[in-house]
Amino acid sequence: MRPMRTGWGFYGLVFVAGFVTFAVHEGGHWLAAVLLGHEAYFGLNSAGATGSVGTVDQMIISAAGPAVTVVQALIALWLVQARGSAAAWVFLFWAAFMRFMATVISLFNANDEARISDWLGWGMWTLPVLVTVALVALLAVGTARLKVGWTTLVLTWLVASVTVSAVVGLDMLISR
């Protein structure tokens, strides 16, 4: 198989796929809250139940976002493996990138996996590291399959970083 081809359209997809990945992730939190019978809110970078929520429900709601992101990664990897899809690779990249960044942010504010890991008594870092390592491993498999080069990885990382800044910034503007 030839190395994956990229261009303006590819990096435009990286930008759009970031917003989609955030929406799907936050949609998982929102849907879990609604299915558990809570009033829920939905934002670009946050979603969940409003009002008082019991610990078990809060952990289920917290787990729903990462669970949806892992499912996204598994479907994307399947499409990469089965069809050699560069578009699917972008969504695979986003799943790994999003949870990696969330793990880093846990240094300042515990992310979904960190809260759950701590609640389970596993320590704050066990689940975030396991999820991140698993997603990066899936990305490595997809990257090898498509022969993605270092230049593409670095440029994708840069576009993803700009996208995260845009998502967080817009979320802060909209939620005010």
XYZ file of N, CA and C in Angstrom:
528
model
N 0.839 -1.182 0.000
C 0.000 0.000 0.000
C 0.886 1.248 0.000
N 0.510 2.237 -0.777
C 1.249 3.502 -0.824
C 1.012 4.292 0.458
N 1.958 5.170 0.800
C 1.738 6.037 1.971
C 0.490 6.900 1.768
N -0.156 7.244 2.851
C -1.377 8.039 2.816
C -1.098 9.416 2.219
N -1.992 9.881 1.372
C -1.867 11.205 0.761
C -2.631 12.225 1.591
N -2.060 13.399 1.683
C -2.701 14.478 2.443
C -2.672 15.756 1.610
N -3.376 16.739 2.082
C -3.433 18.047 1.439
C -4.376 18.927 2.241
N -4.771 20.039 1.659
C -5.650 20.976 2.374
C -6.945 20.316 2.814
N -7.526 19.492 1.942
C -8.776 18.820 2.284
C -8.616 17.884 3.479
N -7.489 17.175 3.511
C -7.222 16.262 4.623
C -7.156 17.035 5.937
N -6.404 18.148 5.958
C -6.251 18.900 7.200
C -7.527 19.660 7.559
N -8.335 19.990 6.551
C -9.669 20.536 6.830
C -10.531 19.500 7.532
N -10.420 18.244 7.075
C -11.144 17.159 7.740
C -10.666 16.984 9.172
N -9.365 17.100 9.405
C -8.842 17.000 10.772
C -9.527 18.046 11.657
N -9.644 19.270 11.161
C -10.283 20.347 11.931
C -11.746 20.016 12.213
N -12.505 19.663 11.192
C -13.931 19.357 11.356
C -14.132 18.120 12.235
N -13.299 17.096 12.037
C -13.426 15.860 12.820
C -13.204 16.115 14.306
N -12.408 17.126 14.644
C -12.231 17.482 16.050
C -13.536 17.945 16.670
N -14.257 18.813 15.967
C -15.551 19.278 16.471
C -16.533 18.118 16.570
N -16.520 17.235 15.567
C -17.412 16.071 15.585
C -17.074 15.160 16.762
N -15.791 14.916 16.986
C -15.367 14.039 18.078
C -15.773 14.617 19.425
N -15.580 15.916 19.612
C -16.022 16.550 20.854
C -17.534 16.425 21.012
N -18.291 16.674 19.930
C -19.751 16.597 19.999
C -20.219 15.188 20.337
N -19.598 14.185 19.730
C -19.981 12.795 19.996
C -19.628 12.421 21.440
N -18.438 12.813 21.886
C -18.012 12.539 23.263
C -18.980 13.186 24.264
N -19.231 14.469 24.090
C -20.135 15.173 25.009
C -21.562 14.641 24.872
N -21.919 14.225 23.660
C -23.232 13.609 23.462
C -23.392 12.335 24.267
N -22.309 11.588 24.436
C -22.352 10.392 25.286
C -22.688 10.743 26.723
N -22.056 11.796 27.246
C -22.374 12.249 28.610
C -23.840 12.676 28.697
N -24.259 13.479 27.733
C -25.625 14.010 27.729
C -26.643 12.875 27.664
N -26.443 11.934 26.751
C -27.382 10.825 26.582
C -27.456 9.965 27.841
N -26.323 9.700 28.459
C -26.330 8.913 29.702
C -27.129 9.628 30.782
N -26.942 10.930 30.902
C -27.693 11.696 31.908
C -29.192 11.617 31.644
N -29.581 11.782 30.396
C -31.001 11.725 30.032
C -31.565 10.329 30.282
N -30.841 9.300 29.871
C -31.313 7.926 30.065
C -31.426 7.561 31.539
N -30.620 8.200 32.384
C -30.711 7.967 33.829
C -31.815 8.807 34.479
N -32.506 9.598 33.674
C -33.641 10.371 34.166
C -33.314 11.761 34.681
N -32.152 12.276 34.353
C -31.752 13.604 34.811
C -31.989 14.646 33.732
N -32.204 15.882 34.181
C -32.152 16.994 33.236
C -30.701 17.134 32.848
N -30.450 17.449 31.574
C -29.065 17.467 31.107
C -28.767 18.736 30.318
N -27.491 19.062 30.261
C -27.006 20.179 29.457
C -25.974 19.637 28.474
N -25.777 20.380 27.393
C -24.843 19.969 26.357
C -24.075 21.188 25.860
N -22.751 21.098 25.877
C -21.903 22.164 25.355
C -20.817 21.573 24.478
N -20.026 22.432 23.864
C -18.948 21.961 22.996
C -17.878 21.183 23.755
N -17.686 21.541 25.034
C -16.617 20.918 25.810
C -17.088 20.439 27.179
N -18.384 20.313 27.339
C -18.917 19.794 28.602
C -20.370 19.397 28.399
N -20.767 18.374 29.115
C -22.151 17.921 29.082
C -22.364 17.048 30.303
N -23.598 16.935 30.719
C -23.897 16.090 31.863
C -25.238 16.440 32.459
N -25.435 16.008 33.682
C -26.692 16.233 34.389
C -26.642 17.560 35.129
N -27.794 18.186 35.200
C -27.908 19.399 36.003
C -28.475 19.012 37.359
N -28.164 19.805 38.352
C -28.679 19.540 39.686
C -27.908 18.448 40.404
N -28.502 17.978 41.465
C -27.875 16.970 42.314
C -27.954 15.591 41.653
N -26.812 14.909 41.632
C -26.729 13.583 41.012
C -25.955 12.674 41.956
N -26.462 11.469 42.178
C -25.779 10.514 43.033
C -24.442 10.082 42.430
N -23.592 9.535 43.278
C -22.242 9.163 42.856
C -22.249 8.127 41.733
N -23.072 7.097 41.850
C -23.089 6.055 40.821
C -23.541 6.635 39.488
N -24.613 7.428 39.497
C -25.069 8.055 38.258
C -23.993 8.972 37.690
N -23.312 9.713 38.556
C -22.252 10.609 38.084
C -21.126 9.828 37.427
N -20.791 8.681 37.971
C -19.723 7.868 37.373
C -20.164 7.272 36.034
N -21.432 6.871 35.931
C -21.951 6.354 34.657
C -21.930 7.461 33.610
N -22.366 8.647 33.998
C -22.361 9.790 33.077
C -20.923 10.125 32.678
N -20.015 10.104 33.630
C -18.599 10.373 33.326
C -18.020 9.326 32.377
N -18.417 8.066 32.548
C -17.879 6.985 31.716
C -18.433 6.991 30.299
N -19.620 7.534 30.127
C -20.277 7.471 28.819
C -19.500 8.202 27.727
N -18.933 9.352 28.028
C -18.161 10.092 27.021
C -16.951 9.311 26.535
N -16.070 8.883 27.451
C -14.924 8.084 27.006
C -15.338 6.771 26.333
N -16.424 6.158 26.789
C -16.877 4.907 26.161
C -17.234 5.144 24.700
N -17.931 6.236 24.430
C -18.287 6.574 23.053
C -17.021 6.864 22.237
N -16.061 7.527 22.849
C -14.806 7.832 22.156
C -14.036 6.556 21.830
N -14.039 5.584 22.728
C -13.381 4.295 22.468
C -14.102 3.565 21.330
N -15.425 3.598 21.327
C -16.178 2.978 20.236
C -15.834 3.664 18.914
N -15.725 4.992 18.933
C -15.312 5.726 17.730
C -13.971 5.196 17.226
N -13.025 5.022 18.137
C -11.694 4.540 17.760
C -11.761 3.127 17.165
N -12.549 2.265 17.766
C -12.654 0.881 17.276
C -13.279 0.824 15.885
N -14.329 1.607 15.669
C -14.957 1.655 14.341
C -13.979 2.239 13.329
N -13.300 3.302 13.713
C -12.332 3.937 12.807
C -11.205 2.971 12.450
N -10.687 2.251 13.435
C -9.615 1.294 13.159
C -10.107 0.207 12.221
N -11.318 -0.268 12.434
C -11.877 -1.281 11.545
C -11.927 -0.759 10.111
N -12.363 0.497 9.921
C -12.426 1.081 8.577
C -11.040 1.288 7.978
N -10.083 1.652 8.823
C -8.698 1.785 8.351
C -8.186 0.428 7.880
N -8.414 -0.593 8.687
C -7.916 -1.933 8.364
C -8.647 -2.525 7.151
N -9.958 -2.380 7.110
C -10.759 -3.017 6.063
C -10.704 -2.272 4.737
N -10.653 -0.934 4.809
C -10.776 -0.148 3.575
C -9.608 0.786 3.302
N -8.654 0.843 4.230
C -7.539 1.758 4.044
C -7.973 3.214 4.059
N -8.984 3.530 4.858
C -9.602 4.853 4.863
C -8.780 5.890 5.624
N -8.309 6.895 4.901
C -7.591 8.002 5.541
C -8.544 8.838 6.393
N -9.794 8.980 5.954
C -10.785 9.728 6.737
C -11.024 9.034 8.077
N -11.117 7.716 8.056
C -11.304 6.975 9.303
C -10.084 7.140 10.209
N -8.887 7.174 9.606
C -7.670 7.385 10.401
C -7.749 8.703 11.166
N -8.321 9.733 10.549
C -8.468 11.031 11.222
C -9.296 10.872 12.496
N -10.377 10.120 12.433
C -11.221 9.913 13.621
C -10.525 9.024 14.652
N -9.718 8.100 14.191
C -8.894 7.290 15.091
C -7.881 8.177 15.800
N -7.232 9.047 15.039
C -6.285 9.999 15.623
C -6.980 10.841 16.690
N -8.163 11.356 16.362
C -8.861 12.231 17.307
C -9.217 11.523 18.614
N -9.614 10.284 18.545
C -9.947 9.551 19.774
C -8.722 9.493 20.686
N -7.572 9.135 20.126
C -6.339 9.048 20.923
C -5.896 10.429 21.397
N -5.927 11.403 20.507
C -5.477 12.752 20.845
C -6.340 13.363 21.952
N -7.664 13.214 21.814
C -8.581 13.801 22.798
C -8.350 13.227 24.197
N -8.219 11.920 24.291
C -8.058 11.317 25.617
C -6.651 11.560 26.157
N -5.646 11.650 25.284
C -4.306 12.024 25.731
C -4.338 13.424 26.333
N -4.936 14.364 25.618
C -5.000 15.743 26.109
C -5.805 15.812 27.414
N -6.883 15.045 27.501
C -7.676 15.024 28.730
C -6.851 14.492 29.895
N -6.015 13.507 29.630
C -5.145 12.966 30.672
C -4.147 14.023 31.130
N -3.570 14.754 30.191
C -2.634 15.830 30.544
C -3.350 16.901 31.378
N -4.556 17.258 30.970
C -5.320 18.283 31.688
C -5.650 17.814 33.107
N -5.667 16.506 33.327
C -5.944 15.976 34.670
C -4.895 16.394 35.694
N -3.764 16.875 35.226
C -2.781 17.435 36.163
C -3.374 18.623 36.917
N -4.344 19.298 36.290
C -4.954 20.494 36.864
C -6.410 20.292 37.257
N -7.117 19.439 36.496
C -8.543 19.216 36.712
C -8.862 17.788 36.268
N -9.234 16.933 37.209
C -9.441 15.508 36.919
C -10.444 15.293 35.785
N -10.020 14.531 34.763
C -10.900 14.224 33.640
C -11.831 13.071 33.997
N -12.627 12.664 33.012
C -13.612 11.599 33.220
C -12.974 10.337 33.795
N -11.952 9.832 33.105
C -11.315 8.588 33.539
C -10.650 8.735 34.899
N -10.071 9.897 35.181
C -9.400 10.118 36.476
C -10.410 10.077 37.618
N -11.566 10.698 37.416
C -12.610 10.680 38.461
C -13.096 9.251 38.715
N -13.308 8.509 37.639
C -13.790 7.131 37.774
C -12.730 6.260 38.434
N -11.500 6.390 38.004
C -10.395 5.607 38.548
C -10.252 5.850 40.050
N -10.324 7.099 40.431
C -10.235 7.457 41.851
C -11.419 6.886 42.621
N -12.616 6.998 42.067
C -13.831 6.489 42.702
C -13.753 4.971 42.896
N -13.148 4.268 41.932
C -12.999 2.811 42.033
C -11.898 2.393 43.001
N -11.129 3.378 43.484
C -10.050 3.074 44.405
C -8.766 2.645 43.705
N -8.642 2.942 42.416
C -7.481 2.540 41.636
C -6.407 3.621 41.600
N -6.629 4.731 42.255
C -5.740 5.877 42.135
C -6.159 6.697 40.926
N -5.828 7.955 40.941
C -6.318 8.859 39.910
C -5.762 8.570 38.515
N -4.595 7.984 38.408
C -3.935 7.877 37.102
C -4.107 6.541 36.391
N -4.599 5.512 37.050
C -4.659 4.181 36.439
C -5.525 4.147 35.189
N -6.771 4.515 35.307
C -7.686 4.434 34.166
C -7.320 5.420 33.053
N -6.976 6.678 33.365
C -6.576 7.568 32.263
C -5.382 7.034 31.466
N -4.392 6.487 32.162
C -3.214 5.961 31.470
C -3.587 4.728 30.651
N -4.389 3.833 31.209
C -4.802 2.637 30.465
C -5.570 3.000 29.190
N -6.529 3.903 29.306
C -7.329 4.310 28.143
C -6.445 4.986 27.100
N -5.590 5.896 27.554
C -4.718 6.615 26.624
C -3.753 5.663 25.919
N -3.126 4.776 26.671
C -2.189 3.821 26.066
C -2.918 2.921 25.064
N -4.110 2.461 25.419
C -4.878 1.601 24.510
C -5.220 2.346 23.219
N -5.656 3.589 23.336
C -6.020 4.359 22.144
C -4.798 4.705 21.291
N -3.696 5.029 21.931
C -2.459 5.296 21.181
C -1.984 4.021 20.482
N -2.158 2.866 21.117
C -1.793 1.591 20.484
C -2.665 1.343 19.244
N -3.961 1.605 19.351
C -4.848 1.463 18.191
C -4.418 2.424 17.078
N -4.083 3.661 17.462
C -3.612 4.640 16.481
C -2.335 4.158 15.812
N -1.428 3.564 16.578
C -0.173 3.052 16.014
C -0.449 1.969 14.972
N -1.419 1.110 15.251
C -1.783 0.061 14.298
C -2.320 0.691 13.008
N -3.235 1.643 13.157
C -3.795 2.315 11.987
C -2.760 3.119 11.226
N -1.854 3.747 11.954
C -0.793 4.548 11.342
C 0.142 3.662 10.522
N 0.492 2.511 11.062
C 1.346 1.568 10.337
C 0.623 1.041 9.096
N -0.658 0.729 9.235
C -1.438 0.191 8.104
C -1.444 1.165 6.934
N -1.600 2.466 7.219
C -1.680 3.471 6.159
C -0.327 4.099 5.826
N 0.709 3.663 6.546
C 2.058 4.205 6.332
C 2.070 5.729 6.473
N 1.472 6.191 7.548
C 1.425 7.629 7.811
C 2.814 8.080 8.230
N 3.324 9.108 7.598
C 4.662 9.607 7.889
C 4.677 10.595 9.037
N 5.904 10.883 9.490
C 6.077 11.807 10.616
C 5.566 13.201 10.303
N 5.763 13.655 9.080
C 5.290 14.992 8.702
C 3.771 15.076 8.862
N 3.074 14.053 8.394
C 1.610 14.028 8.520
C 1.202 13.989 9.986
N 1.891 13.184 10.782
C 1.570 13.114 12.216
C 1.763 14.469 12.892
N 2.865 15.132 12.603
C 3.142 16.425 13.234
C 2.130 17.474 12.784
N 1.853 17.531 11.479
C 0.880 18.512 10.989
C -0.525 18.231 11.521
N -0.875 16.953 11.617
C -2.181 16.586 12.185
C -2.246 17.009 13.648
N -1.161 16.780 14.387
C -1.092 17.195 15.796
C -1.271 18.714 15.923
N -0.620 19.462 15.046
C -0.730 20.926 15.091
C -2.144 21.390 14.781
N -2.755 20.824 13.754
C -4.137 21.188 13.422
C -5.068 20.791 14.567
N -4.849 19.634 15.146
C -5.670 19.188 16.278
C -5.509 20.124 17.470
N -4.309 20.601 17.713
C -4.073 21.534 18.819
C -4.833 22.841 18.602
N -4.809 23.343 17.374
C -5.574 24.555 17.044
C -7.060 24.283 17.220
N -7.511 23.108 16.802
C -8.923 22.745 16.906
C -9.366 22.684 18.359
N -8.567 22.068 19.222
C -8.910 22.008 20.646
C -9.027 23.422 21.207
N -8.107 24.283 20.843
C -8.173 25.678 21.305
C -9.460 26.338 20.826
N -9.851 26.075 19.583
C -11.086 26.635 19.042
C -12.311 26.092 19.781
N -12.335 24.797 20.029
C -13.466 24.188 20.742
C -13.590 24.771 22.152
N -12.494 24.798 22.881
C -12.509 25.309 24.258
C -12.872 26.790 24.268
N -12.264 27.557 23.363
C -12.559 28.987 23.301
C -14.006 29.273 22.952
N -14.540 28.586 21.937
C -15.945 28.771 21.566
C -16.875 28.337 22.689
N -16.534 27.247 23.357
C -17.360 26.781 24.470
C -17.418 27.833 25.577
N -16.287 28.459 25.834
C -16.249 29.506 26.867
C -17.078 30.716 26.438
N -17.045 31.081 25.172
C -17.824 32.216 24.675
C -19.319 31.914 24.682
N -19.673 30.725 24.241
C -21.095 30.342 24.139
C -21.725 30.164 25.512
N -20.978 29.599 26.460
C -21.551 29.284 27.779
C -21.690 30.507 28.675
N -21.183 31.646 28.265
C -21.301 32.854 29.102
C -22.628 33.509 28.962
